[in-house]
Amino acid sequence: QVQLVESGGGLVQPGESLRLSCAASGSISKFNTMGWYRQAPGKERELVSDKTYSGSTTYAESVKGRFIISRDDAKNAVYLQMNSLKPEDTAVYYCWLRLAFASYTKEFWGQGTQVTVSS
């Protein structure tokens, strides 16, 4: 019912920027949180950033000051502007959506987009 599709990944050099986009479709409640997780080879999946419908944001310490998350609710989209990229940012980035209901939550994931930062 709900589908998330990421785009914008690619290969960049350290210090460069990328902008990830995620478009959601289906039945999406306004009471949601959208964001980005990433997983590098041999590492656990980690939250990069998310943003609630009310505007609250979360950033991993490693990306604070470099990444900016934004939403466009009219388009059911979430974006991640990644600046000053570092090799340690290399990972598969997954768009994430959490729907909040009265007694439970439901989570959805995109297919992932590869971000590689290398000289």
Short mmCIF file of N, CA and C in Angstrom, two decimals:
data_model
loop_
_atom_site.label_atom_id
_atom_site.label_comp_id
_atom_site.label_asym_id
_atom_site.label_seq_id
_atom_site.Cartn_x
_atom_site.Cartn_y
_atom_site.Cartn_z
N GLN A 1 0.82 -1.20 0.00
CA GLN A 1 0.00 0.00 0.00
C GLN A 1 0.86 1.26 0.00
N VAL A 2 1.89 1.26 0.82
CA VAL A 2 2.82 2.37 0.88
C VAL A 2 4.13 1.97 0.23
N GLN A 3 4.61 2.81 -0.64
CA GLN A 3 5.87 2.56 -1.31
C GLN A 3 6.78 3.78 -1.19
N LEU A 4 8.05 3.51 -0.99
CA LEU A 4 9.06 4.56 -0.90
C LEU A 4 10.12 4.29 -1.95
N VAL A 5 10.47 5.31 -2.69
CA VAL A 5 11.47 5.18 -3.72
C VAL A 5 12.52 6.26 -3.54
N GLU A 6 13.77 5.84 -3.34
CA GLU A 6 14.87 6.77 -3.16
C GLU A 6 15.57 7.04 -4.49
N SER A 7 16.22 8.17 -4.55
CA SER A 7 17.04 8.51 -5.69
C SER A 7 18.09 9.53 -5.25
N GLY A 8 19.09 9.70 -6.07
CA GLY A 8 20.08 10.73 -5.82
C GLY A 8 21.44 10.24 -5.37
N GLY A 9 21.56 8.97 -5.13
CA GLY A 9 22.85 8.44 -4.72
C GLY A 9 23.84 8.46 -5.87
N GLY A 10 25.08 8.22 -5.53
CA GLY A 10 26.10 8.21 -6.56
C GLY A 10 27.49 8.21 -5.97
N LEU A 11 28.46 8.42 -6.83
CA LEU A 11 29.86 8.45 -6.45
C LEU A 11 30.35 9.88 -6.46
N VAL A 12 30.89 10.33 -5.34
CA VAL A 12 31.42 11.68 -5.23
C VAL A 12 32.75 11.64 -4.50
N GLN A 13 33.48 12.72 -4.63
CA GLN A 13 34.75 12.86 -3.93
C GLN A 13 34.53 13.51 -2.57
N PRO A 14 35.43 13.28 -1.63
CA PRO A 14 35.30 13.93 -0.33
C PRO A 14 35.17 15.44 -0.47
N GLY A 15 34.28 16.00 0.33
CA GLY A 15 34.03 17.42 0.29
C GLY A 15 32.90 17.84 -0.61
N GLU A 16 32.49 16.96 -1.48
CA GLU A 16 31.40 17.28 -2.39
C GLU A 16 30.05 17.02 -1.75
N SER A 17 29.00 17.29 -2.49
CA SER A 17 27.65 17.20 -1.95
C SER A 17 26.77 16.31 -2.81
N LEU A 18 25.76 15.78 -2.17
CA LEU A 18 24.71 15.02 -2.83
C LEU A 18 23.39 15.36 -2.18
N ARG A 19 22.34 15.23 -2.94
CA ARG A 19 21.00 15.42 -2.42
C ARG A 19 20.18 14.18 -2.70
N LEU A 20 19.74 13.53 -1.65
CA LEU A 20 18.91 12.36 -1.77
C LEU A 20 17.44 12.75 -1.73
N SER A 21 16.66 12.06 -2.51
CA SER A 21 15.23 12.30 -2.54
C SER A 21 14.48 11.01 -2.29
N CYS A 22 13.35 11.12 -1.68
CA CYS A 22 12.49 9.97 -1.44
C CYS A 22 11.06 10.38 -1.67
N ALA A 23 10.40 9.67 -2.55
CA ALA A 23 9.01 9.92 -2.84
C ALA A 23 8.16 8.79 -2.29
N ALA A 24 7.14 9.14 -1.56
CA ALA A 24 6.25 8.16 -0.97
C ALA A 24 4.91 8.17 -1.69
N SER A 25 4.34 7.01 -1.80
CA SER A 25 3.03 6.89 -2.41
C SER A 25 2.19 5.93 -1.61
N GLY A 26 0.89 6.05 -1.77
CA GLY A 26 -0.03 5.20 -1.03
C GLY A 26 -0.79 5.98 0.01
N SER A 27 -1.39 5.25 0.92
CA SER A 27 -2.16 5.86 1.99
C SER A 27 -1.22 6.27 3.12
N ILE A 28 -0.99 7.56 3.23
CA ILE A 28 -0.03 8.07 4.19
C ILE A 28 -0.73 9.06 5.12
N SER A 29 -0.75 8.73 6.36
CA SER A 29 -1.30 9.64 7.36
C SER A 29 -0.38 10.84 7.53
N LYS A 30 -0.96 11.95 7.88
CA LYS A 30 -0.15 13.14 8.13
C LYS A 30 0.70 12.98 9.37
N PHE A 31 0.31 12.09 10.25
CA PHE A 31 1.03 11.87 11.50
C PHE A 31 2.15 10.87 11.26
N ASN A 32 3.18 11.36 10.66
CA ASN A 32 4.26 10.47 10.28
C ASN A 32 5.62 11.11 10.52
N THR A 33 6.58 10.24 10.54
CA THR A 33 7.97 10.64 10.59
C THR A 33 8.67 10.06 9.37
N MET A 34 9.43 10.87 8.70
CA MET A 34 10.19 10.41 7.54
C MET A 34 11.66 10.71 7.76
N GLY A 35 12.48 9.84 7.24
CA GLY A 35 13.90 10.08 7.42
C GLY A 35 14.75 9.13 6.64
N TRP A 36 15.99 9.05 7.09
CA TRP A 36 17.00 8.29 6.39
C TRP A 36 17.83 7.48 7.35
N TYR A 37 18.00 6.23 7.02
CA TYR A 37 18.95 5.36 7.67
C TYR A 37 20.05 5.03 6.67
N ARG A 38 21.15 4.56 7.19
CA ARG A 38 22.21 4.10 6.30
C ARG A 38 22.88 2.88 6.90
N GLN A 39 23.45 2.08 6.03
CA GLN A 39 24.17 0.91 6.47
C GLN A 39 25.40 0.72 5.59
N ALA A 40 26.54 0.74 6.23
CA ALA A 40 27.80 0.50 5.56
C ALA A 40 28.18 -0.96 5.72
N PRO A 41 28.98 -1.48 4.81
CA PRO A 41 29.40 -2.88 4.92
C PRO A 41 30.05 -3.16 6.26
N GLY A 42 29.60 -4.21 6.91
CA GLY A 42 30.16 -4.60 8.18
C GLY A 42 29.71 -3.78 9.37
N LYS A 43 28.80 -2.85 9.16
CA LYS A 43 28.32 -2.01 10.23
C LYS A 43 26.82 -2.16 10.40
N GLU A 44 26.36 -1.78 11.57
CA GLU A 44 24.93 -1.81 11.84
C GLU A 44 24.23 -0.65 11.15
N ARG A 45 22.99 -0.88 10.84
CA ARG A 45 22.18 0.19 10.29
C ARG A 45 22.01 1.29 11.33
N GLU A 46 22.14 2.51 10.91
CA GLU A 46 22.03 3.62 11.85
C GLU A 46 21.12 4.71 11.29
N LEU A 47 20.48 5.38 12.20
CA LEU A 47 19.66 6.52 11.83
C LEU A 47 20.56 7.69 11.47
N VAL A 48 20.33 8.25 10.30
CA VAL A 48 21.07 9.42 9.87
C VAL A 48 20.31 10.68 10.28
N SER A 49 19.05 10.72 9.92
CA SER A 49 18.23 11.88 10.23
C SER A 49 16.78 11.53 10.02
N ASP A 50 15.92 12.17 10.77
CA ASP A 50 14.50 12.07 10.50
C ASP A 50 13.81 13.37 10.87
N LYS A 51 12.58 13.48 10.41
CA LYS A 51 11.80 14.68 10.66
C LYS A 51 10.34 14.31 10.80
N THR A 52 9.74 14.80 11.86
CA THR A 52 8.34 14.51 12.11
C THR A 52 7.45 15.44 11.31
N TYR A 53 6.18 15.12 11.31
CA TYR A 53 5.21 15.96 10.62
C TYR A 53 5.14 17.35 11.22
N SER A 54 5.47 17.45 12.50
CA SER A 54 5.42 18.74 13.18
C SER A 54 6.71 19.53 13.07
N GLY A 55 7.73 18.94 12.47
CA GLY A 55 8.95 19.66 12.22
C GLY A 55 10.14 19.32 13.09
N SER A 56 9.96 18.45 14.05
CA SER A 56 11.08 18.06 14.89
C SER A 56 12.07 17.22 14.10
N THR A 57 13.34 17.47 14.30
CA THR A 57 14.37 16.77 13.55
C THR A 57 15.34 16.05 14.48
N THR A 58 15.93 15.03 13.93
CA THR A 58 16.97 14.28 14.60
C THR A 58 18.12 14.09 13.63
N TYR A 59 19.34 14.26 14.14
CA TYR A 59 20.53 14.02 13.33
C TYR A 59 21.51 13.16 14.11
N ALA A 60 22.12 12.24 13.42
CA ALA A 60 23.23 11.53 14.01
C ALA A 60 24.36 12.51 14.28
N GLU A 61 25.08 12.29 15.36
CA GLU A 61 26.17 13.20 15.71
C GLU A 61 27.19 13.32 14.58
N SER A 62 27.39 12.27 13.86
CA SER A 62 28.40 12.27 12.81
C SER A 62 28.04 13.14 11.62
N VAL A 63 26.78 13.52 11.49
CA VAL A 63 26.37 14.31 10.34
C VAL A 63 25.88 15.70 10.70
N LYS A 64 25.80 16.00 11.97
CA LYS A 64 25.34 17.32 12.39
C LYS A 64 26.21 18.41 11.80
N GLY A 65 25.55 19.42 11.28
CA GLY A 65 26.26 20.52 10.67
C GLY A 65 26.61 20.31 9.21
N ARG A 66 26.45 19.09 8.74
CA ARG A 66 26.76 18.78 7.35
C ARG A 66 25.54 18.39 6.54
N PHE A 67 24.63 17.66 7.16
CA PHE A 67 23.43 17.19 6.47
C PHE A 67 22.23 18.00 6.91
N ILE A 68 21.29 18.16 6.00
CA ILE A 68 20.05 18.85 6.30
C ILE A 68 18.89 18.04 5.75
N ILE A 69 17.93 17.75 6.61
CA ILE A 69 16.75 17.02 6.18
C ILE A 69 15.61 18.00 5.96
N SER A 70 14.81 17.73 4.97
CA SER A 70 13.66 18.58 4.70
C SER A 70 12.51 17.72 4.20
N ARG A 71 11.33 18.27 4.30
CA ARG A 71 10.13 17.58 3.85
C ARG A 71 9.33 18.47 2.93
N ASP A 72 8.62 17.84 2.05
CA ASP A 72 7.65 18.51 1.22
C ASP A 72 6.39 17.67 1.30
N ASP A 73 5.54 18.00 2.24
CA ASP A 73 4.36 17.17 2.49
C ASP A 73 3.37 17.20 1.33
N ALA A 74 3.37 18.28 0.58
CA ALA A 74 2.49 18.35 -0.58
C ALA A 74 2.88 17.30 -1.62
N LYS A 75 4.14 16.92 -1.61
CA LYS A 75 4.64 15.92 -2.55
C LYS A 75 4.90 14.57 -1.90
N ASN A 76 4.62 14.46 -0.61
CA ASN A 76 4.92 13.25 0.14
C ASN A 76 6.38 12.85 -0.06
N ALA A 77 7.23 13.81 0.13
CA ALA A 77 8.64 13.59 -0.14
C ALA A 77 9.50 14.04 1.03
N VAL A 78 10.65 13.44 1.13
CA VAL A 78 11.65 13.83 2.09
C VAL A 78 12.99 13.87 1.38
N TYR A 79 13.84 14.80 1.80
CA TYR A 79 15.11 15.01 1.14
C TYR A 79 16.23 15.03 2.17
N LEU A 80 17.39 14.70 1.72
CA LEU A 80 18.57 14.79 2.57
C LEU A 80 19.68 15.46 1.78
N GLN A 81 19.97 16.70 2.15
CA GLN A 81 21.07 17.41 1.55
C GLN A 81 22.33 17.06 2.31
N MET A 82 23.26 16.45 1.63
CA MET A 82 24.49 15.98 2.25
C MET A 82 25.65 16.81 1.73
N ASN A 83 26.22 17.58 2.62
CA ASN A 83 27.34 18.44 2.28
C ASN A 83 28.61 17.96 2.95
N SER A 84 29.72 18.41 2.42
CA SER A 84 31.02 18.07 3.00
C SER A 84 31.15 16.57 3.25
N LEU A 85 30.82 15.82 2.24
CA LEU A 85 30.80 14.36 2.40
C LEU A 85 32.18 13.81 2.70
N LYS A 86 32.18 12.79 3.52
CA LYS A 86 33.40 12.13 3.96
C LYS A 86 33.36 10.66 3.54
N PRO A 87 34.51 10.04 3.42
CA PRO A 87 34.52 8.61 3.07
C PRO A 87 33.68 7.76 4.02
N GLU A 88 33.63 8.12 5.28
CA GLU A 88 32.85 7.36 6.24
C GLU A 88 31.35 7.50 6.04
N ASP A 89 30.94 8.39 5.16
CA ASP A 89 29.53 8.50 4.81
C ASP A 89 29.11 7.45 3.79
N THR A 90 30.06 6.74 3.26
CA THR A 90 29.76 5.71 2.27
C THR A 90 28.86 4.64 2.88
N ALA A 91 27.74 4.41 2.24
CA ALA A 91 26.76 3.45 2.73
C ALA A 91 25.60 3.38 1.76
N VAL A 92 24.75 2.41 2.00
CA VAL A 92 23.46 2.39 1.34
C VAL A 92 22.50 3.19 2.21
N TYR A 93 21.86 4.15 1.63
CA TYR A 93 20.94 5.01 2.35
C TYR A 93 19.51 4.58 2.06
N TYR A 94 18.75 4.42 3.12
CA TYR A 94 17.39 3.95 3.02
C TYR A 94 16.41 5.01 3.50
N CYS A 95 15.45 5.29 2.68
CA CYS A 95 14.35 6.14 3.10
C CYS A 95 13.46 5.36 4.05
N TRP A 96 12.95 6.05 5.04
CA TRP A 96 12.18 5.40 6.10
C TRP A 96 10.95 6.23 6.43
N LEU A 97 9.86 5.56 6.62
CA LEU A 97 8.61 6.20 6.97
C LEU A 97 7.98 5.46 8.14
N ARG A 98 7.58 6.20 9.14
CA ARG A 98 6.87 5.62 10.27
C ARG A 98 5.52 6.29 10.40
N LEU A 99 4.49 5.49 10.38
CA LEU A 99 3.14 5.98 10.57
C LEU A 99 2.71 5.73 11.99
N ALA A 100 2.12 6.72 12.60
CA ALA A 100 1.67 6.60 13.98
C ALA A 100 0.17 6.49 14.03
N PHE A 101 -0.29 5.48 14.73
CA PHE A 101 -1.71 5.29 14.95
C PHE A 101 -1.98 5.33 16.45
N ALA A 102 -3.23 5.14 16.80
CA ALA A 102 -3.60 5.27 18.20
C ALA A 102 -2.88 4.28 19.10
N SER A 103 -2.72 3.06 18.63
CA SER A 103 -2.16 2.03 19.48
C SER A 103 -0.96 1.31 18.89
N TYR A 104 -0.52 1.72 17.74
CA TYR A 104 0.62 1.06 17.13
C TYR A 104 1.26 1.96 16.08
N THR A 105 2.43 1.55 15.65
CA THR A 105 3.12 2.24 14.57
C THR A 105 3.42 1.26 13.46
N LYS A 106 3.63 1.80 12.28
CA LYS A 106 3.93 0.98 11.13
C LYS A 106 5.09 1.63 10.38
N GLU A 107 6.05 0.82 9.99
CA GLU A 107 7.24 1.34 9.33
C GLU A 107 7.38 0.79 7.92
N PHE A 108 7.92 1.63 7.06
CA PHE A 108 8.15 1.26 5.67
C PHE A 108 9.54 1.71 5.26
N TRP A 109 10.09 0.98 4.32
CA TRP A 109 11.45 1.23 3.87
C TRP A 109 11.54 1.29 2.36
N GLY A 110 12.41 2.14 1.89
CA GLY A 110 12.72 2.16 0.48
C GLY A 110 13.72 1.09 0.14
N GLN A 111 14.06 1.00 -1.12
CA GLN A 111 14.96 -0.06 -1.58
C GLN A 111 16.42 0.26 -1.34
N GLY A 112 16.72 1.50 -1.05
CA GLY A 112 18.08 1.90 -0.79
C GLY A 112 18.76 2.51 -2.01
N THR A 113 19.62 3.47 -1.76
CA THR A 113 20.42 4.06 -2.82
C THR A 113 21.86 4.18 -2.33
N GLN A 114 22.78 3.80 -3.17
CA GLN A 114 24.18 3.75 -2.79
C GLN A 114 24.82 5.12 -2.85
N VAL A 115 25.50 5.47 -1.78
CA VAL A 115 26.32 6.68 -1.73
C VAL A 115 27.75 6.25 -1.48
N THR A 116 28.62 6.61 -2.38
CA THR A 116 30.03 6.28 -2.24
C THR A 116 30.86 7.55 -2.29
N VAL A 117 31.66 7.75 -1.26
CA VAL A 117 32.52 8.92 -1.17
C VAL A 117 33.96 8.43 -1.21
N SER A 118 34.65 8.73 -2.27
CA SER A 118 35.99 8.21 -2.46
C SER A 118 36.79 9.15 -3.34
N SER A 119 38.09 9.21 -3.05
CA SER A 119 38.99 10.06 -3.82
C SER A 119 39.30 9.44 -5.17
#
